[in-house]
Short mmCIF file of C-alpha atoms in Angstrom, two decimals:
data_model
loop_
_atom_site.label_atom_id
_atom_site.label_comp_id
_atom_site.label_asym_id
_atom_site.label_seq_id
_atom_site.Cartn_x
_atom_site.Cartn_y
_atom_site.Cartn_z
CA UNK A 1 -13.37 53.42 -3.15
CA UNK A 2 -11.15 55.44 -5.52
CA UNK A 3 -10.60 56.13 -8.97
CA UNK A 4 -7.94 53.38 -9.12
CA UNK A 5 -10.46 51.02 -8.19
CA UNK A 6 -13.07 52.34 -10.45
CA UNK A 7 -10.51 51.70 -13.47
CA UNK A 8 -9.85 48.49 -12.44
CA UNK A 9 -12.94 47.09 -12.08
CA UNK A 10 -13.65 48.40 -16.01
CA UNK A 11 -11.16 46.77 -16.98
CA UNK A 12 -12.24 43.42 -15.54
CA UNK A 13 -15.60 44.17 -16.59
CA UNK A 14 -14.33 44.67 -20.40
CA UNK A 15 -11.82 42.02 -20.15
CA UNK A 16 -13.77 39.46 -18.41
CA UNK A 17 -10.78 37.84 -17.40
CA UNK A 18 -8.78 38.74 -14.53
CA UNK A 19 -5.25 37.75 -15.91
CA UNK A 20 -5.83 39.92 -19.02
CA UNK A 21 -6.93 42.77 -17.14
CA UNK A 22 -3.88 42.61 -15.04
CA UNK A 23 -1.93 42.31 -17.59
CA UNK A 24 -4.20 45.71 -19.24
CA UNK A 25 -2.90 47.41 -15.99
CA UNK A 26 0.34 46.53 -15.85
CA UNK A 27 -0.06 44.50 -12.55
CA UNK A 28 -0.31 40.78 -11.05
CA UNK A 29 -3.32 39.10 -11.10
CA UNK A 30 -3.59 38.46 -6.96
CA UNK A 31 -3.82 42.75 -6.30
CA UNK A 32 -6.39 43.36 -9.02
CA UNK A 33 -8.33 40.24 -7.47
CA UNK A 34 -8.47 41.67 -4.18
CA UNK A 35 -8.58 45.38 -5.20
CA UNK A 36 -12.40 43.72 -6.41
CA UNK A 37 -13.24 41.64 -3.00
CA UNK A 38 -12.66 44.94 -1.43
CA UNK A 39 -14.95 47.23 -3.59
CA UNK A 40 -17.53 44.74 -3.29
CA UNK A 41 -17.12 44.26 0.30
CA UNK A 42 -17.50 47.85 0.51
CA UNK A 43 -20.59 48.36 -1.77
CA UNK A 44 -22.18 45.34 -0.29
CA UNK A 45 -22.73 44.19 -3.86
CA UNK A 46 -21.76 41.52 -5.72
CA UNK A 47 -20.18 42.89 -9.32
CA UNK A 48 -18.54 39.84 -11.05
CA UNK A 49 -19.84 36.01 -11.08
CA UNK A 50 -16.70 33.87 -10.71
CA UNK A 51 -16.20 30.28 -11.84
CA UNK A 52 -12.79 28.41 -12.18
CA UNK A 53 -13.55 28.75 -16.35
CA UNK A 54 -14.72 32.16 -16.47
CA UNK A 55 -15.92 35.51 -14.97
CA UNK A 56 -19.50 37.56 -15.97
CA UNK A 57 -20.58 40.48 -14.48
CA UNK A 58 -23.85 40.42 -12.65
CA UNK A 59 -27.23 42.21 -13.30
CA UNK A 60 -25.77 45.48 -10.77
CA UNK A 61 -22.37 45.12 -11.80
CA UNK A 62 -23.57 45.53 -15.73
CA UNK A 63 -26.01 48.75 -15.14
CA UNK A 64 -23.08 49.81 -12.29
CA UNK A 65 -20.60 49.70 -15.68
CA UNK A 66 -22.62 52.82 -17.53
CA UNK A 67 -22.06 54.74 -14.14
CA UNK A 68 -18.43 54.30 -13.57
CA UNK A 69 -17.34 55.05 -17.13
CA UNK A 70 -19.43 58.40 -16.84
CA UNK A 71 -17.57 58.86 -13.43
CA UNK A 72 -14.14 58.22 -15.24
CA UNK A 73 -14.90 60.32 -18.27
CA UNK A 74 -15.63 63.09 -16.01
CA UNK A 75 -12.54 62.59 -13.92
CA UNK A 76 -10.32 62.63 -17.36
CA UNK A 77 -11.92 65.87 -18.36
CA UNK A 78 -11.14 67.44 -15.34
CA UNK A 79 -7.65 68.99 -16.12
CA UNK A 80 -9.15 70.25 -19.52
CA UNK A 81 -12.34 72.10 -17.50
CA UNK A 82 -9.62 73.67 -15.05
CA UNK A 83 -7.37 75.19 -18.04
CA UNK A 84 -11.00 76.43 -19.92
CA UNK A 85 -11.87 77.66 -16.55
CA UNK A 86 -8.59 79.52 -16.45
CA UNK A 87 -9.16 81.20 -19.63
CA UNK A 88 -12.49 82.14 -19.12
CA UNK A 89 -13.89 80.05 -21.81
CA UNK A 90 -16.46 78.23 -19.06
CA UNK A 91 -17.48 79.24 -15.81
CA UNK A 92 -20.39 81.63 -14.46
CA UNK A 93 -20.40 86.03 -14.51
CA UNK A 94 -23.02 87.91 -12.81
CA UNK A 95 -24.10 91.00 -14.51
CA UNK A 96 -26.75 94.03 -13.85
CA UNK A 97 -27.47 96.59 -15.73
CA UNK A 98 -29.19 99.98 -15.46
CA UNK A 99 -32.73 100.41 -18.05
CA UNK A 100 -31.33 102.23 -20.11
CA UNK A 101 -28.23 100.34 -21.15
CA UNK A 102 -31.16 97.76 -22.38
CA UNK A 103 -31.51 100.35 -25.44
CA UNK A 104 -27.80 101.25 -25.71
CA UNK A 105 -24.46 99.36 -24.84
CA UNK A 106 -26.74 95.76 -23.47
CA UNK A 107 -27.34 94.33 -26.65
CA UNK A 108 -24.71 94.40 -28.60
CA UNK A 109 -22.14 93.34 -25.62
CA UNK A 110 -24.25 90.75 -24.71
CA UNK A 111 -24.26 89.41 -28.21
CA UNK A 112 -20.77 89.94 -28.84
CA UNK A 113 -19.62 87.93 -25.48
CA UNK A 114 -22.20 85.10 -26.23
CA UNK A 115 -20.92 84.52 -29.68
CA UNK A 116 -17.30 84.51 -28.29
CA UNK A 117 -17.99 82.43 -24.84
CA UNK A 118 -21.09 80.22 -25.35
CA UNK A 119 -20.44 77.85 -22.24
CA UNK A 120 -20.07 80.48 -20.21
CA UNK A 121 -23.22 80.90 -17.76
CA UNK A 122 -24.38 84.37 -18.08
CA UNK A 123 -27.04 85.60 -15.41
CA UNK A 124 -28.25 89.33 -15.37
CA UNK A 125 -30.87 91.46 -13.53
CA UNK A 126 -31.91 94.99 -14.12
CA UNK A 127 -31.10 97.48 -11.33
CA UNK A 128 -30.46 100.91 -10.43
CA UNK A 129 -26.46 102.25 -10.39
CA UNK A 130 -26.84 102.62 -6.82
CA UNK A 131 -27.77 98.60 -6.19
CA UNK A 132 -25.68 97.39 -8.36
CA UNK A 133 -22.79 99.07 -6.06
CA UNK A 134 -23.79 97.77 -3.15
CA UNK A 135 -24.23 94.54 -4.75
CA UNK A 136 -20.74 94.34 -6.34
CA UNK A 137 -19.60 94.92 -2.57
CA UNK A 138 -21.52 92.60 -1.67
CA UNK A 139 -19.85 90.07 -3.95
CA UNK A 140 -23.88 89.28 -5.18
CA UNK A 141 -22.76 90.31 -9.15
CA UNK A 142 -19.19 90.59 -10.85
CA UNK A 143 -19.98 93.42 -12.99
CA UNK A 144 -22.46 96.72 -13.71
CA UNK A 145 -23.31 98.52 -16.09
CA UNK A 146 -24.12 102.04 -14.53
CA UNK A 147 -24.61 105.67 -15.21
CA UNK A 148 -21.51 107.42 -14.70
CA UNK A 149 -20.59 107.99 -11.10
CA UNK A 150 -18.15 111.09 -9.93
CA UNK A 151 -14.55 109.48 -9.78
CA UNK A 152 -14.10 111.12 -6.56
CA UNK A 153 -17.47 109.03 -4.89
CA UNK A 154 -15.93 105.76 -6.53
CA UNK A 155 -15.36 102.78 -3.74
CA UNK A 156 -11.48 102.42 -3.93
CA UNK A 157 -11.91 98.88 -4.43
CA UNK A 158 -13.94 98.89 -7.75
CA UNK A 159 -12.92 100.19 -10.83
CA UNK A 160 -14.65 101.85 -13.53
CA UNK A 161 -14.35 101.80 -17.82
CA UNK A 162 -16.74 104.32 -20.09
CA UNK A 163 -18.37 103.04 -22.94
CA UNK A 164 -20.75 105.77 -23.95
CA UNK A 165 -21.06 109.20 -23.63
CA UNK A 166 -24.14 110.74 -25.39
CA UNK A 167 -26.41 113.91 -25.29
CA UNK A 168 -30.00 114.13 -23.40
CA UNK A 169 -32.84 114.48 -25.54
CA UNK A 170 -36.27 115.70 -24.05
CA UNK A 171 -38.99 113.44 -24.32
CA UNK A 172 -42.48 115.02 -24.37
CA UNK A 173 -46.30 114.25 -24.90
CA UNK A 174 -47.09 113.98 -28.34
CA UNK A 175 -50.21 115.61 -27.77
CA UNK A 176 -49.08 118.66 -26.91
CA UNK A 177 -46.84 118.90 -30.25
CA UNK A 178 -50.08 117.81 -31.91
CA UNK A 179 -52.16 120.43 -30.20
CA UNK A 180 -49.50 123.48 -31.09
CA UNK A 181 -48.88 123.98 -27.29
CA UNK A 182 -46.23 127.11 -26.84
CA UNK A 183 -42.81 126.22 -27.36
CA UNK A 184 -43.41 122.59 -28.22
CA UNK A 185 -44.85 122.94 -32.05
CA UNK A 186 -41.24 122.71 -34.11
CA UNK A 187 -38.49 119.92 -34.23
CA UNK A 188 -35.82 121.79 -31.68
CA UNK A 189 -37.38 122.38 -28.17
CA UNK A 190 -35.93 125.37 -26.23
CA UNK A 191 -34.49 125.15 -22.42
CA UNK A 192 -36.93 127.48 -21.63
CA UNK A 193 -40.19 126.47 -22.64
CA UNK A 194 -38.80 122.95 -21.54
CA UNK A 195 -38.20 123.91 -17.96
CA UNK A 196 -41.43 125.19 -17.64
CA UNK A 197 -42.85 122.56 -18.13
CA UNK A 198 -43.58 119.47 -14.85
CA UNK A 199 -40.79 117.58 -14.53
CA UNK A 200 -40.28 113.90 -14.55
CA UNK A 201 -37.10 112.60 -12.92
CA UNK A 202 -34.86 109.67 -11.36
CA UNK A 203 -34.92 110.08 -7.21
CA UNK A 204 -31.30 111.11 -6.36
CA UNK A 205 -30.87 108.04 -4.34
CA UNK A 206 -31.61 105.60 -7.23
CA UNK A 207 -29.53 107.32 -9.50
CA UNK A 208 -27.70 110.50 -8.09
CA UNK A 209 -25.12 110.89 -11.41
CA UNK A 210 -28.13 111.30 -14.08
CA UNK A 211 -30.12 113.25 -10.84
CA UNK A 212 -27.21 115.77 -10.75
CA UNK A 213 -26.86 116.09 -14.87
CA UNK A 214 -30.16 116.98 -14.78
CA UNK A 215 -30.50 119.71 -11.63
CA UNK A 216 -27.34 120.81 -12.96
CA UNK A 217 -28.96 121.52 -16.17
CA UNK A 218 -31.31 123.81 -15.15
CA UNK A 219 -28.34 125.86 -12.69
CA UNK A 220 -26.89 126.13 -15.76
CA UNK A 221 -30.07 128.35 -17.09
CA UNK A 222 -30.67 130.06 -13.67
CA UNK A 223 -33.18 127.82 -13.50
CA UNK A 224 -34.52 126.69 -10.08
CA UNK A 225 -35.18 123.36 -10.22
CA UNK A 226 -38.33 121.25 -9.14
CA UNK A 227 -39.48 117.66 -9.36
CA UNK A 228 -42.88 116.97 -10.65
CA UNK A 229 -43.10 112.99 -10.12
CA UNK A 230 -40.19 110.47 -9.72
CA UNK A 231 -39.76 106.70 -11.21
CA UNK A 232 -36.93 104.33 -10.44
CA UNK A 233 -37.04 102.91 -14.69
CA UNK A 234 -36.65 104.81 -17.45
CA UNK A 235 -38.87 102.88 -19.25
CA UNK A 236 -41.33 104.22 -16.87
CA UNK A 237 -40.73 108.22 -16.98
CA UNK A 238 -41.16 107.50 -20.43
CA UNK A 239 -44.74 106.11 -20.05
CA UNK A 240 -45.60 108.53 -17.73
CA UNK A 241 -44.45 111.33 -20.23
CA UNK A 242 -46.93 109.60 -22.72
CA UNK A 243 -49.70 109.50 -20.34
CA UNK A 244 -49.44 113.70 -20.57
CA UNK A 245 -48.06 113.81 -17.09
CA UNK A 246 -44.74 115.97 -18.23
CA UNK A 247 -41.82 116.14 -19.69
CA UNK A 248 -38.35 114.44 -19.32
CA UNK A 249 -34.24 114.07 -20.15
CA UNK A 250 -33.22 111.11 -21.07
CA UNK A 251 -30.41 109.30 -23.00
CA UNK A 252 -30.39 109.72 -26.61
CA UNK A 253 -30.21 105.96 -27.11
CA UNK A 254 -33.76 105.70 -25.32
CA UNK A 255 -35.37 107.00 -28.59
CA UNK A 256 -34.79 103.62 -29.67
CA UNK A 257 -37.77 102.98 -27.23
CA UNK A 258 -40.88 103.78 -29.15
CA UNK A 259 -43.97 104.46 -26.71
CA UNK A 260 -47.07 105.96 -28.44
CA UNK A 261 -47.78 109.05 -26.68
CA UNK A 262 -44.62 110.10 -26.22
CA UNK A 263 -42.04 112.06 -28.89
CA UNK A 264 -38.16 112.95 -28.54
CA UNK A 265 -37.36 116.14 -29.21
CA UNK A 266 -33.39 117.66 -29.56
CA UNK A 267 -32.69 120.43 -27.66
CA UNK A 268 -31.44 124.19 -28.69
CA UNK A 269 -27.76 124.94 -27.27
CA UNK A 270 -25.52 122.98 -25.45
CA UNK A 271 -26.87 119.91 -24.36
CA UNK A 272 -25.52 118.07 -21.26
CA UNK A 273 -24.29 114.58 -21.76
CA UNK A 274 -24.30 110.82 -20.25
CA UNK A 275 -22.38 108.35 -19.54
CA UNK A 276 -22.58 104.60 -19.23
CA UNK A 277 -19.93 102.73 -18.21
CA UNK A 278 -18.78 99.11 -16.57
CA UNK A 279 -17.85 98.72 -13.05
CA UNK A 280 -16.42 95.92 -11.42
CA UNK A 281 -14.24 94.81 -8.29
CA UNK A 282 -10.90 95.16 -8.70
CA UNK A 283 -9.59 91.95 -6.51
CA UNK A 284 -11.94 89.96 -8.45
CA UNK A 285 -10.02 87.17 -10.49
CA UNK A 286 -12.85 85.39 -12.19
CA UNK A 287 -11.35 84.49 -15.76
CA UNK A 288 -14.86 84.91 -17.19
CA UNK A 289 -14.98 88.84 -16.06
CA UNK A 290 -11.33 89.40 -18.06
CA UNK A 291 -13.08 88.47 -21.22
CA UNK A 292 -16.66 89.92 -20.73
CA UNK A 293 -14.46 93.29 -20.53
CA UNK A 294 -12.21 92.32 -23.30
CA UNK A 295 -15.44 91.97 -25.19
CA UNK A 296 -17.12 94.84 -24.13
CA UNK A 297 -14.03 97.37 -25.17
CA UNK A 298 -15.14 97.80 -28.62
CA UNK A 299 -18.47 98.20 -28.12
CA UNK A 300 -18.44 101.43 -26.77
CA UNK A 301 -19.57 104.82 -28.92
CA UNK A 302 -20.71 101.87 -31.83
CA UNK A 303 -23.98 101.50 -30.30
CA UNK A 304 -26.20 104.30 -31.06
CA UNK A 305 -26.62 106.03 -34.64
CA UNK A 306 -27.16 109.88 -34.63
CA UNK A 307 -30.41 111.24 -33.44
CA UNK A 308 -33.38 112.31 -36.38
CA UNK A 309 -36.27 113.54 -34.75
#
């Protein structure tokens, strides 16, 4: 059985008259009459009811009808699909995403790509910059959206494109503003009544760019540096900063996270930044990952309106 066959037996099924549907086709009557023996000999099912005066199809052959024109419809699509498919207009893209892109870059890309590409299936998972690298050599996602990495620790094979580069803010308990603790009772926080404080920090293995902006932070001070408790999420340090636990750097964009308990305060003097970025394979020819990027461009630096504490 092929799509020839399928066409022909529509046509005898619309026609209901094998000289006409011949004709339809643009060949003799006896090959379209045997071209239907042989499907039904094939099927095991009779299609058509034959008399000398005319032709009806049977009960199967009538319900068999809706089937085959779905069939056909989807066969005459198919060149179409394979030239959206080719421009990235359908199709499937993996993506994953560090927590704190969720307040930052996420959105707005997201929204921008849907609005542009609604048929094309968009999957994403939350995960650490670290994961997601292993998983886009892996081949398990087509794209990330990471902190940073150094250009020097970059796999040759993937390639990497900043979108946002903004300054740490502390976030600390609001109780202790509220109480007048030392150093933490006006609208600018100091280095040096933050890093006395316990610190609350990524592990360097789940994310060793941010890890490094932050030890590097307090070098910068003369400041030895010690971990008071870790979390893999963001969204996490922050709850554990509310809980009174400590105090910790994050993105500026994560003040768009509100958690009662916990307040974002600037920091005096130069500030260290971050940077979020996509990073994808660069062998990988999925159509759909040329436009998420092409999307993604002018997001960048749009995202996030100045911090006021």
């Amino acid at each position: 059985m092929d799509l020839r066959q399928l066409r022909q037996f529509v046509a005898v099924a619309e026609e209901l008259h094998f000289g006409h549907a011949a004709s339809r086709l643009n060949m003799t009557q006896p090959p379209l009459s045997q071209s239907i023996l042989a499907l039904e000999k094939e099927l095991k099912v009779q299609l058509f009811k034959r008399t000398k005066r005319n032709v009806e199809l049977t009960s199967v052959g009538r319900q068999w009808l809706v089937h085959v024109r779905q069939v056909l419809d989807g066969a005459n699509g198919l060149a179409d699909t394979a030239k959206r498919l080719s421009r990235g207009e359908i199709g499937h893209l993996r993506l994953s995403f560090v927590s704190t892109a969720d307040y930052s870059v996420l959105p707005d890309i997201v929204s921008r790509y849907r609005a542009a590409y609604p048929h094309v299936e968009l999957t994403m998972r939350e995960a650490t910059s670290d994961i997601q690298i292993e998983a886009l050599l892996d081949e398990e996602i087509d794209v990330g959206l990471i902190i940073a990495p150094n250009q020097a620790s970059l796999h040759p094979t993937l390639s990497y494109l900043p979108l946002l580069r903004e300054p740490l803010v502390a976030a600390v308990p609001t109780a202790w503003i509220e109480e007048q603790r030392v150093g933490f009772a006006g609208s600018v926080l100091e280095p040096a009544d933050f890093f006395k404080a316990p610190l609350i920090v990524f592990p360097r293995r789940a994310a060793p760019a941010f890890h490094d902006i932050v030890s590097g932070y307090f070098a910068e001070h003369g400041m030895a540096f010690s971990t008071y408790q870790e979390a893999i999420q963001m969204q996490t340090i922050v709850g554990l900063v509310a809980s009174g636990l400590g105090v910790a750097l994050v993105p500026r964009s994560m003040t768009n996270l509100q958690r009662r308990g916990a307040t974002y305060l600037p920091l005096a003097g130069r500030v260290p930044e971050v940077e979020t970025g996509l990073v994808w394979r660069r062998s990988d020819q999925n159509p759909a990952l040329d436009t998420f990027l092409a999307a993604a461009i002018p997001v960048g630096n749009k995202c996030c309106a100045p911090f006021d504490p």
